Structures are given as C-alpha cells and as structure tokens.
PDB file of C-alpha atoms and ligand atoms in Angstrom:
ATOM      1  CA  UNK A   1     -17.805 -11.007 -11.300  1.00 69.00           C
ATOM      2  CA  UNK A   2     -15.462 -13.543  -9.753  1.00 89.00           C
ATOM      3  CA  UNK A   3     -13.693 -12.498  -6.601  1.00 96.00           C
ATOM      4  CA  UNK A   4      -9.979 -11.835  -6.546  1.00 97.00           C
ATOM      5  CA  UNK A   5      -8.269 -14.466  -4.388  1.00 98.00           C
ATOM      6  CA  UNK A   6      -5.829 -12.397  -2.388  1.00 98.00           C
ATOM      7  CA  UNK A   7      -2.921 -13.440  -0.162  1.00 98.00           C
ATOM      8  CA  UNK A   8      -1.724 -10.855   2.335  1.00 98.00           C
ATOM      9  CA  UNK A   9       2.021 -10.782   3.056  1.00 98.00           C
ATOM     10  CA  UNK A  10       2.693  -8.668   6.162  1.00 98.00           C
ATOM     11  CA  UNK A  11      -0.103  -7.945   8.629  1.00 97.00           C
ATOM     12  CA  UNK A  12       1.543  -5.088  10.575  1.00 93.00           C
ATOM     13  CA  UNK A  13       0.556  -1.454  11.183  1.00 87.00           C
ATOM     14  CA  UNK A  14      -0.732  -0.537   7.732  1.00 90.00           C
ATOM     15  CA  UNK A  15      -3.072  -3.534   7.785  1.00 94.00           C
ATOM     16  CA  UNK A  16      -4.150  -2.859  11.360  1.00 89.00           C
ATOM     17  CA  UNK A  17      -4.684   0.867  10.811  1.00 82.00           C
ATOM     18  CA  UNK A  18      -5.929   0.959   7.218  1.00 87.00           C
ATOM     19  CA  UNK A  19      -6.124  -2.136   5.018  1.00 94.00           C
ATOM     20  CA  UNK A  20      -8.192  -4.381   7.289  1.00 94.00           C
ATOM     21  CA  UNK A  21     -11.050  -1.963   6.643  1.00 92.00           C
ATOM     22  CA  UNK A  22     -10.475  -2.148   2.885  1.00 92.00           C
ATOM     23  CA  UNK A  23     -10.312  -5.948   2.977  1.00 96.00           C
ATOM     24  CA  UNK A  24     -13.333  -6.538   5.202  1.00 96.00           C
ATOM     25  CA  UNK A  25     -15.438  -3.398   5.618  1.00 94.00           C
ATOM     26  CA  UNK A  26     -15.356  -1.359   2.419  1.00 93.00           C
ATOM     27  CA  UNK A  27     -17.397  -0.945  -0.757  1.00 92.00           C
ATOM     28  CA  UNK A  28     -14.796  -3.163  -2.443  1.00 92.00           C
ATOM     29  CA  UNK A  29     -14.753  -6.016   0.070  1.00 96.00           C
ATOM     30  CA  UNK A  30     -17.232  -8.075  -1.960  1.00 96.00           C
ATOM     31  CA  UNK A  31     -14.693  -8.162  -4.777  1.00 96.00           C
ATOM     32  CA  UNK A  32     -11.952  -9.882  -2.791  1.00 97.00           C
ATOM     33  CA  UNK A  33     -11.462 -13.000  -0.714  1.00 97.00           C
ATOM     34  CA  UNK A  34      -8.565 -13.041   1.709  1.00 98.00           C
ATOM     35  CA  UNK A  35      -7.504 -16.623   1.035  1.00 98.00           C
ATOM     36  CA  UNK A  36      -4.333 -16.669   3.111  1.00 98.00           C
ATOM     37  CA  UNK A  37      -2.089 -14.506   5.264  1.00 98.00           C
ATOM     38  CA  UNK A  38       1.622 -14.518   5.999  1.00 98.00           C
ATOM     39  CA  UNK A  39       3.790 -12.814   8.589  1.00 98.00           C
ATOM     40  CA  UNK A  40       6.987 -13.689  10.412  1.00 98.00           C
ATOM     41  CA  UNK A  41       5.390 -12.175  13.522  1.00 96.00           C
ATOM     42  CA  UNK A  42       3.119 -15.031  14.493  1.00 96.00           C
ATOM     43  CA  UNK A  43       1.373 -13.172  17.303  1.00 96.00           C
ATOM     44  CA  UNK A  44       0.309 -10.234  15.134  1.00 95.00           C
ATOM     45  CA  UNK A  45      -0.707 -12.536  12.286  1.00 97.00           C
ATOM     46  CA  UNK A  46      -2.834 -14.693  14.567  1.00 97.00           C
ATOM     47  CA  UNK A  47      -4.602 -11.651  16.032  1.00 96.00           C
ATOM     48  CA  UNK A  48      -5.537 -10.612  12.519  1.00 97.00           C
ATOM     49  CA  UNK A  49      -6.378 -14.185  11.478  1.00 98.00           C
ATOM     50  CA  UNK A  50      -8.545 -14.812  14.544  1.00 98.00           C
ATOM     51  CA  UNK A  51     -10.448 -11.547  14.068  1.00 97.00           C
ATOM     52  CA  UNK A  52     -11.387 -12.396  10.488  1.00 97.00           C
ATOM     53  CA  UNK A  53     -11.683 -16.180  10.698  1.00 97.00           C
ATOM     54  CA  UNK A  54      -8.720 -17.054   8.495  1.00 98.00           C
ATOM     55  CA  UNK A  55      -8.273 -20.848   8.910  1.00 98.00           C
ATOM     56  CA  UNK A  56      -5.119 -21.956  10.718  1.00 98.00           C
ATOM     57  CA  UNK A  57      -3.864 -23.860   7.690  1.00 98.00           C
ATOM     58  CA  UNK A  58      -4.062 -20.623   5.670  1.00 98.00           C
ATOM     59  CA  UNK A  59      -1.616 -18.765   7.945  1.00 98.00           C
ATOM     60  CA  UNK A  60       2.061 -18.885   6.946  1.00 98.00           C
ATOM     61  CA  UNK A  61       5.394 -17.595   8.182  1.00 98.00           C
ATOM     62  CA  UNK A  62       6.956 -18.197   4.744  1.00 98.00           C
ATOM     63  CA  UNK A  63       5.396 -16.378   1.788  1.00 98.00           C
ATOM     64  CA  UNK A  64       6.970 -18.846  -0.649  1.00 98.00           C
ATOM     65  CA  UNK A  65       4.998 -21.669   0.976  1.00 98.00           C
ATOM     66  CA  UNK A  66       1.821 -19.602   0.928  1.00 98.00           C
ATOM     67  CA  UNK A  67       2.234 -18.929  -2.804  1.00 98.00           C
ATOM     68  CA  UNK A  68       2.964 -22.610  -3.489  1.00 98.00           C
ATOM     69  CA  UNK A  69       0.168 -24.095  -1.405  1.00 98.00           C
ATOM     70  CA  UNK A  70      -2.767 -21.712  -1.848  1.00 98.00           C
ATOM     71  CA  UNK A  71      -4.523 -20.929  -5.121  1.00 98.00           C
ATOM     72  CA  UNK A  72      -4.231 -17.147  -5.431  1.00 98.00           C
ATOM     73  CA  UNK A  73      -4.792 -14.472  -8.075  1.00 98.00           C
ATOM     74  CA  UNK A  74      -2.822 -11.737  -6.338  1.00 98.00           C
ATOM     75  CA  UNK A  75      -0.862 -10.770  -3.242  1.00 98.00           C
ATOM     76  CA  UNK A  76      -0.742  -7.577  -1.214  1.00 98.00           C
ATOM     77  CA  UNK A  77       2.851  -7.091  -0.044  1.00 98.00           C
ATOM     78  CA  UNK A  78       2.683  -5.055   3.167  1.00 97.00           C
ATOM     79  CA  UNK A  79       6.206  -5.661   4.457  1.00 96.00           C
ATOM     80  CA  UNK A  80       8.478  -2.680   5.320  1.00 92.00           C
ATOM     81  CA  UNK A  81       9.761  -0.624   2.349  1.00 90.00           C
ATOM     82  CA  UNK A  82      13.201  -2.259   2.426  1.00 92.00           C
ATOM     83  CA  UNK A  83      11.597  -5.733   2.323  1.00 96.00           C
ATOM     84  CA  UNK A  84       9.196  -5.369  -0.611  1.00 97.00           C
ATOM     85  CA  UNK A  85      11.484  -6.680  -3.331  1.00 98.00           C
ATOM     86  CA  UNK A  86      11.849 -10.397  -2.502  1.00 98.00           C
ATOM     87  CA  UNK A  87       8.148 -11.210  -2.004  1.00 98.00           C
ATOM     88  CA  UNK A  88       7.161  -9.065  -5.001  1.00 98.00           C
ATOM     89  CA  UNK A  89       9.622 -10.899  -7.282  1.00 98.00           C
ATOM     90  CA  UNK A  90       8.527 -14.267  -5.887  1.00 98.00           C
ATOM     91  CA  UNK A  91       4.851 -13.480  -6.520  1.00 98.00           C
ATOM     92  CA  UNK A  92       5.428 -12.113 -10.043  1.00 98.00           C
ATOM     93  CA  UNK A  93       7.475 -15.220 -10.863  1.00 97.00           C
ATOM     94  CA  UNK A  94       4.484 -17.312  -9.769  1.00 98.00           C
ATOM     95  CA  UNK A  95       2.266 -15.399 -12.215  1.00 97.00           C
ATOM     96  CA  UNK A  96       0.407 -13.432  -9.526  1.00 98.00           C
ATOM     97  CA  UNK A  97      -0.601  -9.795  -9.613  1.00 97.00           C
ATOM     98  CA  UNK A  98       0.897  -7.634  -6.866  1.00 98.00           C
ATOM     99  CA  UNK A  99      -0.190  -4.580  -4.897  1.00 97.00           C
ATOM    100  CA  UNK A 100       2.324  -2.694  -2.737  1.00 97.00           C
ATOM    101  CA  UNK A 101       1.701   0.287  -0.439  1.00 94.00           C
ATOM    102  CA  UNK A 102       3.645   3.428  -1.252  1.00 90.00           C
ATOM    103  CA  UNK A 103       6.580   3.790  -1.519  1.00 86.00           C
ATOM    104  CA  UNK A 104       7.508   0.929  -3.847  1.00 92.00           C
ATOM    105  CA  UNK A 105      10.961   0.640  -2.249  1.00 91.00           C
ATOM    106  CA  UNK A 106      13.484   2.529  -0.167  1.00 87.00           C
ATOM    107  CA  UNK A 107      15.996   2.648  -3.030  1.00 91.00           C
ATOM    108  CA  UNK A 108      15.913   3.057  -6.806  1.00 93.00           C
ATOM    109  CA  UNK A 109      17.655  -0.259  -7.490  1.00 97.00           C
ATOM    110  CA  UNK A 110      14.944  -2.323  -5.796  1.00 97.00           C
ATOM    111  CA  UNK A 111      12.211  -0.291  -7.490  1.00 95.00           C
ATOM    112  CA  UNK A 112      13.728  -0.827 -10.954  1.00 97.00           C
ATOM    113  CA  UNK A 113      14.211  -4.525 -10.286  1.00 98.00           C
ATOM    114  CA  UNK A 114      10.508  -4.983  -9.432  1.00 98.00           C
ATOM    115  CA  UNK A 115       9.360  -2.901 -12.407  1.00 97.00           C
ATOM    116  CA  UNK A 116      11.576  -4.871 -14.801  1.00 97.00           C
ATOM    117  CA  UNK A 117      10.292  -8.164 -13.395  1.00 97.00           C
ATOM    118  CA  UNK A 118       6.685  -7.042 -13.823  1.00 97.00           C
ATOM    119  CA  UNK A 119       7.387  -6.100 -17.470  1.00 96.00           C
ATOM    120  CA  UNK A 120       9.246  -9.354 -18.057  1.00 95.00           C
ATOM    121  CA  UNK A 121       6.398 -11.417 -16.613  1.00 93.00           C
ATOM    122  CA  UNK A 122       3.660  -9.204 -18.099  1.00 90.00           C
ATOM    123  CA  UNK A 123       2.299  -9.059 -14.563  1.00 90.00           C
ATOM    124  CA  UNK A 124       0.435  -6.302 -12.778  1.00 96.00           C
ATOM    125  CA  UNK A 125       2.463  -4.401 -10.196  1.00 97.00           C
ATOM    126  CA  UNK A 126       0.397  -1.671  -8.538  1.00 96.00           C
ATOM    127  CA  UNK A 127       1.596   0.884  -6.002  1.00 93.00           C
ATOM    128  CA  UNK A 128      -1.107   2.259  -3.743  1.00 92.00           C
ATOM    129  CA  UNK A 129      -0.815   5.991  -4.387  1.00 86.00           C
ATOM    130  CA  UNK A 130      -4.433   6.569  -3.469  1.00 81.00           C
ATOM    131  CA  UNK A 131      -4.211  10.351  -3.870  1.00 80.00           C
ATOM    132  CA  UNK A 132      -4.366   9.731  -7.619  1.00 81.00           C
ATOM    133  CA  UNK A 133      -8.083   9.140  -7.162  1.00 82.00           C
ATOM    134  CA  UNK A 134      -8.659  12.116  -4.865  1.00 83.00           C
ATOM    135  CA  UNK A 135     -11.325  14.246  -6.649  1.00 87.00           C
ATOM    136  CA  UNK A 136      -9.547  17.498  -5.697  1.00 83.00           C
ATOM    137  CA  UNK A 137      -6.272  16.324  -7.201  1.00 82.00           C
ATOM    138  CA  UNK A 138      -8.068  15.138 -10.327  1.00 86.00           C
ATOM    139  CA  UNK A 139      -9.772  18.489 -10.731  1.00 89.00           C
ATOM    140  CA  UNK A 140      -6.469  20.339 -10.344  1.00 82.00           C
ATOM    141  CA  UNK A 141      -4.961  18.052 -12.985  1.00 83.00           C
ATOM    142  CA  UNK A 142      -7.842  18.718 -15.392  1.00 87.00           C
ATOM    143  CA  UNK A 143      -7.616  22.462 -14.897  1.00 87.00           C
ATOM    144  CA  UNK A 144      -3.875  22.372 -15.408  1.00 83.00           C
ATOM    145  CA  UNK A 145      -4.197  20.221 -18.538  1.00 83.00           C
ATOM    146  CA  UNK A 146      -6.772  22.686 -19.915  1.00 88.00           C
ATOM    147  CA  UNK A 147      -4.253  25.470 -19.504  1.00 85.00           C
ATOM    148  CA  UNK A 148      -6.305  27.255 -16.831  1.00 89.00           C
ATOM    149  CA  UNK A 149      -3.180  27.871 -14.756  1.00 82.00           C
ATOM    150  CA  UNK A 150      -0.865  28.922 -17.580  1.00 81.00           C
ATOM    151  CA  UNK A 151       2.728  27.783 -17.690  1.00 80.00           C
ATOM    152  CA  UNK A 152       3.924  25.810 -14.681  1.00 75.00           C
ATOM    153  CA  UNK A 153       6.371  27.801 -12.572  1.00 78.00           C
ATOM    154  CA  UNK A 154       5.819  26.730  -9.001  1.00 77.00           C
ATOM    155  CA  UNK A 155       3.103  25.207  -6.874  1.00 73.00           C
ATOM    156  CA  UNK A 156       2.136  25.560  -3.235  1.00 76.00           C
ATOM    157  CA  UNK A 157       0.364  22.617  -1.640  1.00 74.00           C
ATOM    158  CA  UNK A 158      -1.426  22.637   1.684  1.00 71.00           C
ATOM    159  CA  UNK A 159      -1.832  19.321   3.439  1.00 67.00           C
ATOM    160  CA  UNK A 160      -5.206  19.068   5.124  1.00 66.00           C
ATOM    161  CA  UNK A 161      -4.783  15.471   6.248  1.00 60.00           C
ATOM    162  CA  UNK A 162      -3.903  15.081   9.863  1.00 58.00           C
ATOM    163  CA  UNK A 163      -2.396  12.207  11.742  1.00 58.00           C
ATOM    164  CA  UNK A 164      -5.003  10.943  14.154  1.00 56.00           C
ATOM    165  CA  UNK A 165      -4.246   9.019  17.273  1.00 53.00           C
ATOM    166  CA  UNK A 166      -6.123   5.810  16.507  1.00 53.00           C
ATOM    167  CA  UNK A 167      -6.123   4.269  19.974  1.00 60.00           C
ATOM    168  CA  UNK A 168      -3.676   5.430  22.637  1.00 62.00           C
ATOM    169  CA  UNK A 169      -4.114   2.150  24.524  1.00 69.00           C
ATOM    170  CA  UNK A 170      -3.366  -0.095  21.550  1.00 63.00           C
ATOM    171  CA  UNK A 171      -0.218  -2.204  21.777  1.00 68.00           C
ATOM    172  CA  UNK A 172       2.027  -2.201  19.802  1.00 65.00           C
ATOM    173  CA  UNK A 173       1.696   1.567  19.771  1.00 66.00           C
ATOM    174  CA  UNK A 174       1.964   3.261  16.418  1.00 66.00           C
ATOM    175  CA  UNK A 175       0.284   6.587  15.654  1.00 63.00           C
ATOM    176  CA  UNK A 176      -0.044   6.919  19.422  1.00 61.00           C
ATOM    177  CA  UNK A 177       3.683   6.357  20.093  1.00 67.00           C
ATOM    178  CA  UNK A 178       5.525   9.111  21.942  1.00 68.00           C
ATOM    179  CA  UNK A 179       8.191   9.399  19.232  1.00 69.00           C
ATOM    180  CA  UNK A 180       5.848   9.057  16.249  1.00 67.00           C
ATOM    181  CA  UNK A 181       6.015  12.744  15.268  1.00 63.00           C
ATOM    182  CA  UNK A 182       9.795  12.980  15.563  1.00 66.00           C
ATOM    183  CA  UNK A 183      10.406   9.684  13.763  1.00 67.00           C
ATOM    184  CA  UNK A 184       7.691   9.977  11.106  1.00 63.00           C
ATOM    185  CA  UNK A 185       7.025  13.570  10.197  1.00 60.00           C
ATOM    186  CA  UNK A 186       4.269  14.284   7.682  1.00 61.00           C
ATOM    187  CA  UNK A 187       7.101  15.270   5.331  1.00 58.00           C
ATOM    188  CA  UNK A 188       8.230  11.675   5.047  1.00 58.00           C
ATOM    189  CA  UNK A 189       4.929  10.032   5.760  1.00 64.00           C
ATOM    190  CA  UNK A 190       2.345  11.918   3.697  1.00 68.00           C
ATOM    191  CA  UNK A 191       4.205  14.424   1.536  1.00 73.00           C
ATOM    192  CA  UNK A 192       5.266  11.527  -0.687  1.00 76.00           C
ATOM    193  CA  UNK A 193       1.747  11.729  -2.130  1.00 80.00           C
ATOM    194  CA  UNK A 194       2.211  15.381  -3.092  1.00 78.00           C
ATOM    195  CA  UNK A 195       5.652  14.746  -4.559  1.00 78.00           C
ATOM    196  CA  UNK A 196       4.275  11.873  -6.608  1.00 80.00           C
ATOM    197  CA  UNK A 197       1.375  13.938  -7.961  1.00 78.00           C
ATOM    198  CA  UNK A 198       3.567  16.923  -8.803  1.00 77.00           C
ATOM    199  CA  UNK A 199       6.106  14.783 -10.651  1.00 76.00           C
ATOM    200  CA  UNK A 200       3.424  12.804 -12.486  1.00 72.00           C
ATOM    201  CA  UNK A 201       0.806  15.403 -13.402  1.00 66.00           C
ATOM    202  CA  UNK A 202       2.574  18.718 -13.476  1.00 64.00           C
ATOM    203  CA  UNK A 203       6.303  18.670 -14.151  1.00 62.00           C
ATOM    204  CA  UNK A 204       5.812  16.109 -16.933  1.00 57.00           C
ATOM    205  CA  UNK A 205       4.063  18.735 -19.058  1.00 53.00           C
ATOM    206  CA  UNK A 206       6.896  21.243 -18.925  1.00 43.00           C
ATOM    207  CA  UNK A 207       9.767  18.805 -19.526  1.00 40.00           C
TER     208      UNK A 207
HETATM  209  N1  NAD B 301       1.496   2.220   8.645  1.00 53.76           N
HETATM  210  C1  NAD B 301       0.892   3.029   7.769  1.00 53.76           C
HETATM  211  O1  NAD B 301      -0.064   3.737   8.096  1.00 53.76           O
HETATM  212  C2  NAD B 301       1.336   3.056   6.329  1.00 53.76           C
HETATM  213  C3  NAD B 301       0.722   3.956   5.487  1.00 53.76           C
HETATM  214  C4  NAD B 301       1.058   3.945   4.138  1.00 53.76           C
HETATM  215  C5  NAD B 301       1.993   3.055   3.684  1.00 53.76           C
HETATM  216  N2  NAD B 301       2.612   2.200   4.547  1.00 53.76           N
HETATM  217  C6  NAD B 301       3.582   1.255   3.996  1.00 53.76           C
HETATM  218  O2  NAD B 301       3.132  -0.063   4.304  1.00 53.76           O
HETATM  219  C7  NAD B 301       4.278  -0.941   4.395  1.00 53.76           C
HETATM  220  C8  NAD B 301       4.240  -1.649   5.722  1.00 53.76           C
HETATM  221  O3  NAD B 301       4.356  -0.665   6.747  1.00 53.76           O
HETATM  222  P1  NAD B 301       3.855  -0.945   8.220  1.00 53.76           P
HETATM  223  O4  NAD B 301       3.762   0.382   8.857  1.00 53.76           O
HETATM  224  O5  NAD B 301       2.669  -1.848   8.215  1.00 53.76           O
HETATM  225  O6  NAD B 301       5.135  -1.757   8.796  1.00 53.76           O
HETATM  226  P2  NAD B 301       5.140  -2.777  10.027  1.00 53.76           P
HETATM  227  O7  NAD B 301       6.575  -2.964  10.387  1.00 53.76           O
HETATM  228  O8  NAD B 301       4.179  -2.359  11.083  1.00 53.76           O
HETATM  229  O9  NAD B 301       4.563  -4.130   9.398  1.00 53.76           O
HETATM  230  C9  NAD B 301       5.301  -4.877   8.475  1.00 53.76           C
HETATM  231  C10 NAD B 301       4.975  -6.347   8.721  1.00 53.76           C
HETATM  232  O10 NAD B 301       5.700  -7.132   7.779  1.00 53.76           O
HETATM  233  C11 NAD B 301       6.129  -8.301   8.457  1.00 53.76           C
HETATM  234  N3  NAD B 301       7.224  -8.913   7.729  1.00 53.76           N
HETATM  235  C12 NAD B 301       8.514  -8.526   7.631  1.00 53.76           C
HETATM  236  N4  NAD B 301       9.218  -9.387   6.860  1.00 53.76           N
HETATM  237  C13 NAD B 301       8.337 -10.332   6.445  1.00 53.76           C
HETATM  238  C14 NAD B 301       8.452 -11.481   5.628  1.00 53.76           C
HETATM  239  N5  NAD B 301       9.617 -11.847   5.067  1.00 53.76           N
HETATM  240  N6  NAD B 301       7.368 -12.241   5.417  1.00 53.76           N
HETATM  241  C15 NAD B 301       6.174 -11.909   5.975  1.00 53.76           C
HETATM  242  N7  NAD B 301       5.992 -10.818   6.772  1.00 53.76           N
HETATM  243  C16 NAD B 301       7.062 -10.039   6.996  1.00 53.76           C
HETATM  244  C17 NAD B 301       6.521  -7.808   9.846  1.00 53.76           C
HETATM  245  O11 NAD B 301       6.582  -8.862  10.787  1.00 53.76           O
HETATM  246  C18 NAD B 301       5.404  -6.828  10.128  1.00 53.76           C
HETATM  247  O12 NAD B 301       4.288  -7.440  10.770  1.00 53.76           O
HETATM  248  C19 NAD B 301       5.488  -0.059   4.191  1.00 53.76           C
HETATM  249  O13 NAD B 301       5.874  -0.092   2.839  1.00 53.76           O
HETATM  250  C20 NAD B 301       4.967   1.335   4.569  1.00 53.76           C
HETATM  251  O14 NAD B 301       5.713   2.388   3.983  1.00 53.76           O
HETATM  252  C21 NAD B 301       2.307   2.187   5.845  1.00 53.76           C
END
C-alpha cells in the first residue's frame, strides 16, 4: 500500500503530547509520511522538525505555500479550534483530504462551512473522535442497538481517563501548568467525547 503523504499544519501541544507518537511511533506510522510541516511559531516547529528530521525546505510558516509547493495527499490541521476553518477550506480546495482534532470548530457556522466545502469538493473531512473506536463504547452501542437496555431514558457515564502530568519540567508547560485544571476542566476537555457518543449512538434511536 502506498503511504499517505501528510502535511501537518500546527505543531503545538496536541502534536507534542499525542500526535507525534501517532505519526512516528505507532502501529500506523508505516502508512504515513510526514512530507512537510507548518506553524507560525517557528521555534516550536523547528523543535519538532529537528527531532524528526524534516528537511528545512519542508518547513513553512504559511500553509498556503506548503500546499502549493509540496505534493501531498492530506493535511492534519492542528491549529486552535477557532482557527481550523481557513486551513481546512484551503486544503479541501486544493483537493486534499483533511483530518482535524475534536472539536471541529468553536462555533456552528465554521463547522457547517467546512462540512459544506467537503461535500462540495467530494473531499474527506475527518474529525478525530477516537472514542468511536473504543471497544467499550462499541460494545455499549451494540447492546443498546440489540435492545438489551430497553428504551433510552437516561444514561450515566463515568470517565475513567485521567489527565496525567506529562513532564512538569517541559516548557511551554501544558498539562503541568498551574492553571490547567481551572482553565481546562475534564468537562470541556474530555466530556466532549461522551457528549458526541451519546448524541450519535443513543439519542438518535429515540428521535
Ligand atoms: N492539546 C491536546 O491534548 C488536545 C487534545 C485533543 C484535541 N486537541 C485539539 O487540537 C487542536 C490544537 O490544540 P493544541 O492544544 O495543540 O493548541 P496549541 O495552541 O498548543 O497549538 C496550536 C498550534 O497552531 C499554530 N498555529 C496557529 N495559527 C496557525 C496558522 N495560521 N498556521 C500554522 N500554524 C498555526 C500555533 O502556533 C500553535 O503552535 C485544537 O483543536 C484542540 O482542541 C488538543
């Protein structure tokens, strides 16, 4: 199978904490080549680029230039929620597939705009709701679909994930930041996965 030629737009916290392992150290790494990277924060981008040997001429501060100059199949748009729309639209217009971390946007208008563009371009726009593949969630869905739980009335979810302090000495500080818990409670940070599963798998059946 040919590898997917991927351009990474945004190399901030989610890449540092999570996606670098997917790109370079996972069971799926042999399926992708990180062809180019882009970030307006040159220092952070170069740290990432130096660690993984991304050539200097494949590092960009402008995603439009990256898309124009490098032959790509897809981009991963890892910019903040409020800044997903422009690079997603640009990539779809260039005929590329796009993967975005959850949530797709911080407002419904941006989300609809990206979805409409993907339909218009017949492109792939994926949102990384990885809990969809969690075997426990899939089993609950199957049981529910089989009618094992009867009619849906209410559900109680317990979150077993915990926020780990990755490296208290790492700068810029993220999970280890003093105000992380007050600024990013699990309600906003992880409960989005539960809300997405409930709305997709469960409420849909009783509408
Ligand atoms: N951090 C996590 O653990 C985590 C987990 C799940 C989902 N997410 C999602 O991942 C996305 C990114 O979050 P983050 O925590 O990495 O944010 P972040 O602020 O740490 O990183 C975002 C990066 O995007 C760069 N950027 C901004 N505008 C740009 C542009 N025009 N072109 C190129 N680069 C640009 C910034 O310089 C920064 O390096 C968000 O949608 C967030 O909700 C993050």
